[in-house]
Amino acid sequence: MNEQEENDDGDIATYESMIHSSIPLPKYTLEDTFPTADIYKENFAILVYDPSADEFVGYYRRDHPWTPTCRKLVNSIQKLSSMLRAEFPERFQGEKSEELVIPISSGDYPQLKGSECIRGETALPCTDDVAPVLHFGSTFRRPFYPNMIAGPMPEATHLNCFAQWAREGTVCSKLVPREDGGEMNFGTEDGLEFDDLIPQLVWRGTDFSYLHTMYPTMHSPFFDKHADADVLRSQYSYLIPRWKGVVLTADSEAEARESGEMPLMNIKFAGFMHEGKLTPTLGSYEYERWNDVDIPAAGESMSKSDLAQYKYHIDIGGGGGTTWTGTIQKLAAPGLLFHHVTPARDYIFDFIEPWVHYIPVREDLRDLKSKMEWAINNPEQAKKIARQGSELARYLSTPEGFEQMYRHSYVDPIRSVIDAYQPFGRRQHDIASWREVLEHEAEDFYPVIKCASNQGTGCQDLRE
């Protein structure tokens, strides 16, 4: 869905909207969390706080495969366990406390069954589960799963920075400007000014898939003896967005050859995954053959300092529909961000506004050229939007700004989830304890990780 499109979703109350409107979430119990696993294929866990042992234990569904991407789930459990203790110490006091159970998931996007619903083939919502799910990664713009709450992505610039703030009360170096000893490029450290930037839209990234569950027929192009720019243009609707950008660059370079001017767009792949490793496209047979037929798919790798010298940027979505680090990095740069509006969203999107911090472009990029022409013909307005984007990124790198983001995107949601959970001891039932309920489900779930107290040994892998 594009931001320009409208859907009749207003009558579906999401947990996120309730949290940020200070409306209590529906009450849920330990028993409510088990059915939630049924909508997932993998990368879903139930995190349990065990008061008797004063530790958090992550339980994984036995019929869900344990894949390499589960490292993101493990990272999320590790960070969340530590952050819970840091922010809510009074709630986790060992035997004096009650149990807590939180469903969590992680990954580029939720690994869900029932793709027919998110493809629009059935009515919304896609679930009536009551238990909230904290998803550490990209989620959906539309309320397919109203109980899903977007959290910081399990990556150095996001969840790791949240964990550092919870632990130390300091902003991580990934977000701090270079001029202040950090790693974020704002351009000011190199004396860059908007008016003097290279007047071209630049993008470098990796050739990944794109929201395959939602768009199973969308793909990268197949190279054969008929491959050329005209063939790719005829396949445009079926190409993933990053390859659509390559086609637009091919058109831009063709126009530049006729006019003798600089191409308007420079969207190229710097890397691709080959035998499990990130590999440069330049010099690779797979991408050089596209260059040989005037499809500029392969491009040189560019550092953040190199990219900051360009006037226009775009954050084209990857596997999960967004680009986890690209959006904040490109907002910070002195140039103007054209934000790729897709069906996916990240927690940080709550802080950015179209035509204030960025210029929105459609999922299929068909309006990218016209939006660029608007920016070129309205330089003062474009400059103002670019400046406001940089100012927002700089604000979020300050203790005041990061604290606001931390409260909005972590503390408020977690507090709402804690308040919504109904501990076993407060309810009437015939079963002896919450542990007995959990043991009854042992055939379906098994412990994969446990995280002890801050004074303990940290987290331990429990997989067999």
Coordinates of C-alpha atoms in Angstrom, one line a residue:
M1 CA 0.0 0.0 0.0
N2 CA 1.2 3.5 -0.8
E3 CA 0.5 6.4 1.6
Q4 CA -1.4 8.0 -1.2
E5 CA -3.9 5.1 -1.2
E6 CA -6.8 4.7 1.2
N7 CA -8.2 1.6 2.8
D8 CA -11.3 1.3 5.0
D9 CA -9.3 0.1 8.0
G10 CA -10.3 2.9 10.4
D11 CA -12.6 0.7 12.4
I12 CA -9.9 -1.8 13.3
A13 CA -8.3 -0.7 16.6
T14 CA -4.6 -1.7 16.6
Y15 CA -2.7 -2.3 19.8
E16 CA -0.2 0.3 18.8
S17 CA -2.9 3.0 18.4
M18 CA -4.4 2.0 21.8
I19 CA -0.9 2.3 23.4
H20 CA -0.2 5.7 22.0
S21 CA -3.7 6.9 22.9
S22 CA -3.3 5.7 26.5
I23 CA -6.0 3.1 26.1
P24 CA -5.4 -0.1 28.1
L25 CA -4.8 -3.2 26.0
P26 CA -7.2 -6.2 26.3
K27 CA -6.3 -8.5 29.2
Y28 CA -4.6 -11.8 28.2
T29 CA -3.3 -14.9 30.0
L30 CA -0.7 -17.5 29.6
E31 CA -3.2 -19.8 27.9
D32 CA -3.9 -17.0 25.3
T33 CA -0.3 -17.0 24.1
F34 CA -0.2 -20.6 22.8
P35 CA -2.7 -20.1 19.9
T36 CA -0.7 -17.1 18.6
A37 CA 2.1 -19.5 17.6
D38 CA -0.3 -21.1 15.1
I39 CA -0.2 -18.1 12.7
Y40 CA 3.6 -18.3 12.5
K41 CA 5.9 -20.5 10.3
E42 CA 9.0 -19.7 12.3
N43 CA 10.9 -17.0 14.3
F44 CA 8.2 -16.9 17.1
A45 CA 8.8 -17.5 20.8
I46 CA 7.1 -17.2 24.1
L47 CA 9.2 -15.3 26.6
V48 CA 8.4 -16.4 30.2
Y49 CA 9.7 -14.8 33.4
D50 CA 10.1 -17.5 36.0
P51 CA 10.1 -15.9 39.5
S52 CA 11.4 -18.9 41.3
A53 CA 14.6 -18.9 39.3
D54 CA 14.6 -15.2 38.6
E55 CA 15.2 -15.8 34.9
F56 CA 13.7 -15.3 31.5
V57 CA 13.2 -18.4 29.3
G58 CA 12.4 -18.3 25.6
Y59 CA 10.2 -21.2 24.4
Y60 CA 10.1 -22.2 20.7
R61 CA 7.5 -24.2 18.8
R62 CA 8.8 -27.7 18.0
D63 CA 7.2 -27.8 14.6
H64 CA 8.8 -24.5 13.6
P65 CA 12.2 -24.9 11.8
W66 CA 15.2 -23.4 13.5
T67 CA 16.9 -21.4 10.7
P68 CA 19.9 -19.1 10.5
T69 CA 17.5 -16.1 10.7
C70 CA 16.6 -17.2 14.2
R71 CA 19.7 -15.4 15.4
K72 CA 17.6 -12.2 15.2
L73 CA 15.1 -13.8 17.5
V74 CA 17.8 -14.8 20.0
N75 CA 19.3 -11.3 19.9
S76 CA 15.8 -9.9 20.6
I77 CA 15.3 -12.2 23.6
Q78 CA 18.7 -11.3 25.0
K79 CA 18.2 -7.6 24.7
L80 CA 14.6 -7.6 25.8
S81 CA 15.4 -9.6 28.9
S82 CA 18.1 -7.1 29.9
M83 CA 16.0 -4.1 29.1
L84 CA 13.0 -5.4 31.1
R85 CA 15.1 -5.6 34.2
A86 CA 16.7 -2.2 33.6
E87 CA 13.4 -0.4 33.0
F88 CA 11.0 -2.3 35.3
P89 CA 13.2 -3.6 38.2
E90 CA 10.3 -3.6 40.6
R91 CA 8.4 -6.1 38.4
F92 CA 11.2 -8.7 38.4
Q93 CA 12.2 -9.4 42.0
G94 CA 12.5 -13.2 42.0
E95 CA 10.1 -15.1 44.2
K96 CA 8.4 -11.9 45.4
S97 CA 7.2 -11.3 41.9
E98 CA 4.6 -13.0 39.6
E99 CA 5.3 -14.7 36.3
L100 CA 5.1 -12.7 33.0
V101 CA 4.5 -14.2 29.6
I102 CA 5.1 -12.2 26.4
P103 CA 4.9 -13.5 22.8
I104 CA 7.7 -12.2 20.6
S105 CA 8.8 -12.5 17.0
S106 CA 11.6 -11.2 15.0
G107 CA 13.0 -10.9 11.5
D108 CA 12.9 -8.8 8.4
Y109 CA 9.2 -9.2 8.6
P110 CA 6.8 -11.5 10.5
Q111 CA 7.2 -15.1 9.2
L112 CA 3.5 -15.8 9.0
K113 CA 1.1 -18.4 7.6
G114 CA -2.1 -17.2 6.1
S115 CA -0.6 -15.2 3.3
E116 CA -4.0 -15.0 1.6
C117 CA -5.1 -12.4 4.1
I118 CA -2.2 -10.0 3.7
R119 CA -2.6 -10.4 -0.1
G120 CA -6.1 -9.0 0.3
E121 CA -7.9 -12.3 -0.5
T122 CA -9.8 -12.4 2.8
A123 CA -11.3 -9.8 5.1
L124 CA -9.3 -8.0 7.8
P125 CA -8.1 -8.6 10.4
C126 CA -6.2 -11.7 9.8
T127 CA -6.4 -12.9 13.4
D128 CA -8.6 -12.4 16.4
D129 CA -5.9 -13.4 18.9
V130 CA -5.9 -11.3 22.0
A131 CA -2.3 -11.8 23.2
P132 CA 0.0 -9.0 22.1
V133 CA 3.0 -9.9 20.0
L134 CA 6.2 -7.8 20.2
H135 CA 7.8 -7.9 16.8
F136 CA 11.4 -6.8 16.6
G137 CA 11.6 -5.9 12.9
S138 CA 9.4 -4.5 10.2
T139 CA 5.6 -4.9 10.5
F140 CA 2.7 -3.9 8.3
R141 CA 1.1 -0.5 7.6
R142 CA -2.3 -2.0 7.4
P143 CA -3.9 -3.7 10.5
F144 CA -3.6 -7.3 9.3
Y145 CA -2.6 -8.3 12.8
P146 CA -3.9 -5.7 15.2
N147 CA -2.2 -7.3 18.2
M148 CA 1.3 -6.9 16.6
I149 CA 3.5 -4.2 18.0
A150 CA 6.5 -3.0 16.1
G151 CA 9.7 -2.8 18.1
P152 CA 13.3 -1.8 17.3
M153 CA 14.9 -3.9 14.7
P154 CA 17.5 -6.4 16.0
E155 CA 20.4 -4.5 14.5
A156 CA 23.3 -2.3 15.8
T157 CA 21.6 1.0 14.9
H158 CA 18.3 0.1 16.5
L159 CA 17.7 -2.6 19.2
N160 CA 21.4 -2.5 20.3
C161 CA 21.1 1.3 20.8
F162 CA 17.9 0.9 22.8
A163 CA 19.7 -1.7 25.0
Q164 CA 22.6 0.7 25.6
W165 CA 20.2 3.5 26.6
A166 CA 18.5 1.2 29.1
R167 CA 21.8 0.0 30.5
E168 CA 23.8 3.2 30.5
G169 CA 21.6 6.1 29.6
T170 CA 23.9 7.1 26.7
V171 CA 23.2 7.4 23.0
C172 CA 25.0 4.8 20.9
S173 CA 27.8 5.9 18.5
K174 CA 25.8 4.7 15.5
L175 CA 23.5 7.7 15.8
V176 CA 25.8 10.3 17.2
P177 CA 27.3 12.8 14.6
R178 CA 30.8 12.2 13.4
E179 CA 31.7 15.7 14.5
D180 CA 30.8 14.7 18.1
G181 CA 32.8 11.5 18.0
G182 CA 30.1 9.2 16.6
E183 CA 29.5 7.4 13.3
M184 CA 26.5 9.2 11.7
N185 CA 27.3 11.3 8.6
F186 CA 25.5 14.7 8.6
G187 CA 27.7 16.3 6.1
T188 CA 28.6 19.2 8.3
E189 CA 31.7 17.5 9.4
D190 CA 32.9 17.7 5.8
G191 CA 31.6 21.2 5.2
L192 CA 28.8 19.9 2.8
E193 CA 26.0 22.3 1.9
F194 CA 22.8 21.4 0.0
D195 CA 23.3 23.8 -2.8
D196 CA 26.8 22.4 -3.6
L197 CA 25.9 18.7 -3.6
I198 CA 26.1 16.5 -6.7
P199 CA 22.6 16.9 -8.4
Q200 CA 21.9 13.2 -8.8
L201 CA 19.8 10.6 -7.0
V202 CA 22.1 7.9 -5.7
W203 CA 21.4 4.4 -4.1
R204 CA 23.8 1.6 -3.4
G205 CA 22.7 -1.6 -1.7
T206 CA 22.2 -5.4 -2.0
D207 CA 20.1 -7.4 -4.4
F208 CA 17.6 -9.0 -2.0
S209 CA 14.1 -10.4 -2.5
Y210 CA 11.1 -8.3 -1.6
L211 CA 8.1 -9.1 0.6
H212 CA 7.8 -12.6 -1.1
T213 CA 4.9 -13.6 1.1
M214 CA 2.8 -10.7 -0.1
Y215 CA 4.1 -10.6 -3.7
P216 CA 5.1 -14.2 -4.7
T217 CA 5.3 -13.4 -8.4
M218 CA 7.6 -10.4 -7.9
H219 CA 11.3 -11.2 -8.6
S220 CA 14.7 -10.2 -9.9
P221 CA 15.0 -10.5 -13.7
F222 CA 16.3 -13.7 -15.4
F223 CA 19.2 -13.1 -17.8
D224 CA 19.0 -14.8 -21.2
K225 CA 20.0 -14.1 -24.8
H226 CA 17.1 -11.8 -25.2
A227 CA 17.9 -9.6 -22.2
D228 CA 18.0 -5.9 -22.8
A229 CA 16.5 -2.7 -21.5
D230 CA 13.3 -3.1 -23.6
V231 CA 12.7 -6.6 -22.2
L232 CA 13.2 -5.3 -18.6
R233 CA 10.8 -2.5 -19.3
S234 CA 8.2 -5.0 -20.4
Q235 CA 8.6 -6.9 -17.2
Y236 CA 8.6 -3.8 -15.0
S237 CA 5.4 -4.7 -13.0
Y238 CA 6.9 -8.0 -12.0
L239 CA 10.3 -6.7 -10.9
I240 CA 11.2 -6.1 -7.2
P241 CA 11.5 -2.4 -6.5
R242 CA 15.3 -2.3 -6.4
W243 CA 15.4 -3.7 -9.9
K244 CA 12.7 -1.2 -10.9
G245 CA 15.2 1.4 -9.8
V246 CA 17.9 -0.2 -12.1
V247 CA 15.5 0.1 -15.0
L248 CA 14.8 3.8 -14.2
T249 CA 18.6 4.3 -14.1
A250 CA 19.0 2.7 -17.5
D251 CA 16.4 5.1 -18.9
S252 CA 18.1 8.0 -17.2
E253 CA 21.5 7.1 -18.6
A254 CA 20.0 6.7 -22.1
E255 CA 18.6 10.2 -21.8
A256 CA 21.9 11.6 -20.6
R257 CA 23.8 10.1 -23.5
E258 CA 21.5 12.1 -25.8
S259 CA 21.6 15.3 -23.8
G260 CA 25.2 15.2 -22.7
E261 CA 24.1 15.9 -19.1
M262 CA 24.5 13.9 -15.9
P263 CA 22.0 11.1 -15.5
L264 CA 19.3 12.0 -13.1
M265 CA 19.4 8.6 -11.3
N266 CA 22.2 6.4 -10.1
I267 CA 20.5 3.3 -8.6
K268 CA 22.8 0.3 -8.7
F269 CA 23.7 -2.9 -6.7
A270 CA 27.0 -2.8 -4.9
G271 CA 26.6 -6.4 -3.6
F272 CA 24.7 -9.6 -3.8
M273 CA 24.5 -12.9 -1.8
H274 CA 26.6 -15.6 -3.3
E275 CA 27.0 -19.0 -1.5
G276 CA 25.9 -17.3 1.7
K277 CA 28.4 -14.4 1.5
L278 CA 27.9 -10.8 0.5
T279 CA 29.8 -10.4 -2.8
P280 CA 30.7 -7.3 -4.8
T281 CA 28.7 -7.0 -8.1
L282 CA 31.5 -5.2 -10.0
G283 CA 33.6 -7.9 -11.6
S284 CA 31.0 -10.6 -11.1
Y285 CA 29.8 -12.5 -14.1
E286 CA 26.2 -12.4 -12.8
Y287 CA 26.0 -8.6 -13.0
E288 CA 28.6 -7.6 -15.5
R289 CA 26.6 -9.3 -18.2
W290 CA 23.7 -6.9 -17.4
N291 CA 26.1 -4.0 -17.8
D292 CA 27.1 -5.4 -21.2
V293 CA 23.5 -5.0 -22.5
D294 CA 23.2 -1.4 -21.1
I295 CA 21.5 -2.4 -17.9
P296 CA 23.6 -0.7 -15.2
A297 CA 22.9 -3.2 -12.5
A298 CA 26.4 -3.2 -11.0
G299 CA 27.9 -0.2 -9.2
E300 CA 30.9 0.6 -7.2
S301 CA 30.6 0.4 -3.4
M302 CA 30.2 3.8 -1.7
S303 CA 30.9 4.8 1.8
K304 CA 28.5 6.9 3.9
S305 CA 30.9 9.9 3.3
D306 CA 30.7 9.3 -0.5
L307 CA 26.9 9.0 -0.4
A308 CA 26.6 12.2 1.6
Q309 CA 28.0 14.2 -1.3
Y310 CA 24.8 13.6 -3.4
K311 CA 21.7 15.9 -3.3
Y312 CA 19.1 13.1 -3.6
H313 CA 18.7 9.8 -1.9
I314 CA 16.1 6.9 -1.8
D315 CA 15.7 4.2 0.8
I316 CA 14.4 1.3 -1.5
G317 CA 12.9 -1.5 0.6
G318 CA 14.5 -4.9 0.7
G319 CA 13.4 -8.3 2.0
G320 CA 11.1 -7.0 4.7
G321 CA 9.8 -4.1 2.7
T322 CA 12.0 -1.4 4.4
T323 CA 15.7 -0.7 4.8
W324 CA 16.5 -0.9 8.5
T325 CA 19.5 1.5 8.6
G326 CA 19.1 3.3 5.3
T327 CA 16.2 5.6 6.3
I328 CA 17.8 7.2 9.3
Q329 CA 21.2 7.5 7.6
K330 CA 19.7 9.2 4.6
L331 CA 17.6 11.5 6.7
A332 CA 20.8 12.6 8.5
A333 CA 22.7 13.3 5.2
P334 CA 22.5 16.9 3.9
G335 CA 20.6 15.8 0.8
L336 CA 16.9 15.1 0.3
L337 CA 15.3 11.7 1.0
F338 CA 12.8 10.2 -1.3
H339 CA 11.2 7.7 1.0
H340 CA 10.0 4.5 -0.5
V341 CA 6.4 3.9 0.8
T342 CA 5.7 0.2 0.9
P343 CA 3.2 -2.0 2.8
A344 CA 5.8 -2.4 5.6
R345 CA 6.7 0.0 8.3
D346 CA 9.4 0.4 11.1
Y347 CA 8.9 1.9 14.5
I348 CA 10.9 4.9 13.5
F349 CA 8.3 5.8 10.9
D350 CA 6.2 7.2 13.8
F351 CA 8.6 10.2 13.9
I352 CA 8.9 11.1 10.2
E353 CA 6.3 13.0 8.2
P354 CA 5.8 13.2 4.4
W355 CA 6.7 16.6 2.8
V356 CA 8.2 17.6 6.2
H357 CA 11.1 15.3 6.5
Y358 CA 11.0 13.5 3.1
I359 CA 9.2 13.2 -0.2
P360 CA 7.1 10.1 -0.5
V361 CA 7.4 7.9 -3.6
R362 CA 5.1 5.0 -4.6
E363 CA 5.9 1.4 -4.0
D364 CA 6.4 0.8 -7.8
L365 CA 8.6 4.0 -8.1
R366 CA 6.5 5.2 -11.1
D367 CA 6.3 8.7 -9.6
L368 CA 10.0 8.9 -8.7
K369 CA 11.0 10.9 -11.8
S370 CA 8.1 13.4 -11.5
K371 CA 8.9 13.9 -7.7
M372 CA 12.5 14.5 -8.6
E373 CA 11.6 17.0 -11.2
W374 CA 9.4 18.8 -8.6
A375 CA 12.4 19.0 -6.2
I376 CA 14.7 20.3 -9.0
N377 CA 12.1 23.0 -9.9
N378 CA 11.4 23.9 -6.3
P379 CA 14.9 24.0 -4.8
E380 CA 14.1 26.1 -1.8
Q381 CA 11.3 23.8 -0.7
A382 CA 13.4 20.8 -1.4
K383 CA 16.2 22.3 0.6
K384 CA 13.9 23.0 3.5
I385 CA 12.6 19.4 3.6
A386 CA 16.2 18.1 3.5
R387 CA 17.2 20.3 6.3
Q388 CA 14.2 19.3 8.5
G389 CA 15.1 15.6 7.9
S390 CA 18.6 16.2 9.0
E391 CA 17.4 18.2 12.0
L392 CA 15.2 15.3 13.1
A393 CA 18.0 12.8 12.8
R394 CA 20.2 15.1 14.8
Y395 CA 17.5 15.6 17.5
L396 CA 17.1 11.8 17.8
S397 CA 20.8 11.5 18.4
T398 CA 20.6 13.8 21.5
P399 CA 19.8 12.4 25.0
E400 CA 16.5 14.3 24.9
G401 CA 15.5 13.1 21.5
F402 CA 16.6 9.5 22.1
E403 CA 14.8 9.4 25.4
Q404 CA 11.6 10.5 23.7
M405 CA 12.0 7.7 21.1
Y406 CA 12.9 5.2 23.7
R407 CA 9.8 6.0 25.8
H408 CA 7.5 6.0 22.8
S409 CA 8.8 2.9 21.0
Y410 CA 9.8 0.7 24.0
V411 CA 8.7 1.8 27.5
D412 CA 5.1 2.7 26.7
P413 CA 4.4 -0.5 24.7
I414 CA 6.2 -2.8 27.3
R415 CA 4.4 -1.2 30.2
S416 CA 1.0 -1.7 28.4
V417 CA 1.9 -5.3 27.8
I418 CA 2.9 -5.9 31.4
D419 CA -0.3 -4.3 32.6
A420 CA -2.4 -6.4 30.3
Y421 CA -1.0 -9.7 31.4
Q422 CA -3.1 -11.6 34.0
P423 CA -0.8 -13.6 36.3
F424 CA -1.9 -17.1 37.1
G425 CA -2.2 -16.5 40.8
R426 CA -4.8 -13.7 40.3
R427 CA -7.3 -16.0 38.5
Q428 CA -9.5 -18.9 39.6
H429 CA -8.7 -22.2 38.0
D430 CA -8.3 -25.9 38.8
I431 CA -4.7 -26.2 37.7
A432 CA -2.0 -25.9 40.4
S433 CA 0.3 -23.4 38.8
W434 CA 1.4 -21.5 35.7
R435 CA 4.3 -24.0 35.4
E436 CA 1.9 -26.9 35.2
V437 CA 0.1 -25.1 32.3
L438 CA 3.4 -24.6 30.6
E439 CA 4.5 -28.2 31.1
H440 CA 1.2 -29.4 29.6
E441 CA 2.2 -27.5 26.4
A442 CA 5.7 -29.0 26.5
E443 CA 4.9 -31.3 23.6
D444 CA 4.5 -28.3 21.4
F445 CA 7.2 -25.9 22.9
Y446 CA 10.7 -26.4 24.1
P447 CA 13.2 -24.0 25.8
V448 CA 15.8 -22.5 23.6
I449 CA 17.4 -19.8 25.7
K450 CA 17.4 -18.6 29.3
C451 CA 18.7 -15.3 30.6
A452 CA 19.5 -15.0 34.3
S453 CA 19.6 -12.0 36.6
N454 CA 21.9 -9.0 36.0
Q455 CA 24.2 -10.5 38.6
G456 CA 24.1 -13.9 37.0
T457 CA 25.8 -15.5 34.0
G458 CA 23.8 -13.7 31.3
C459 CA 22.0 -15.8 28.6
Q460 CA 22.5 -19.5 27.9
D461 CA 21.6 -21.5 24.7
L462 CA 19.4 -24.4 25.7
R463 CA 18.9 -26.0 22.3
E464 CA 19.6 -29.7 22.2

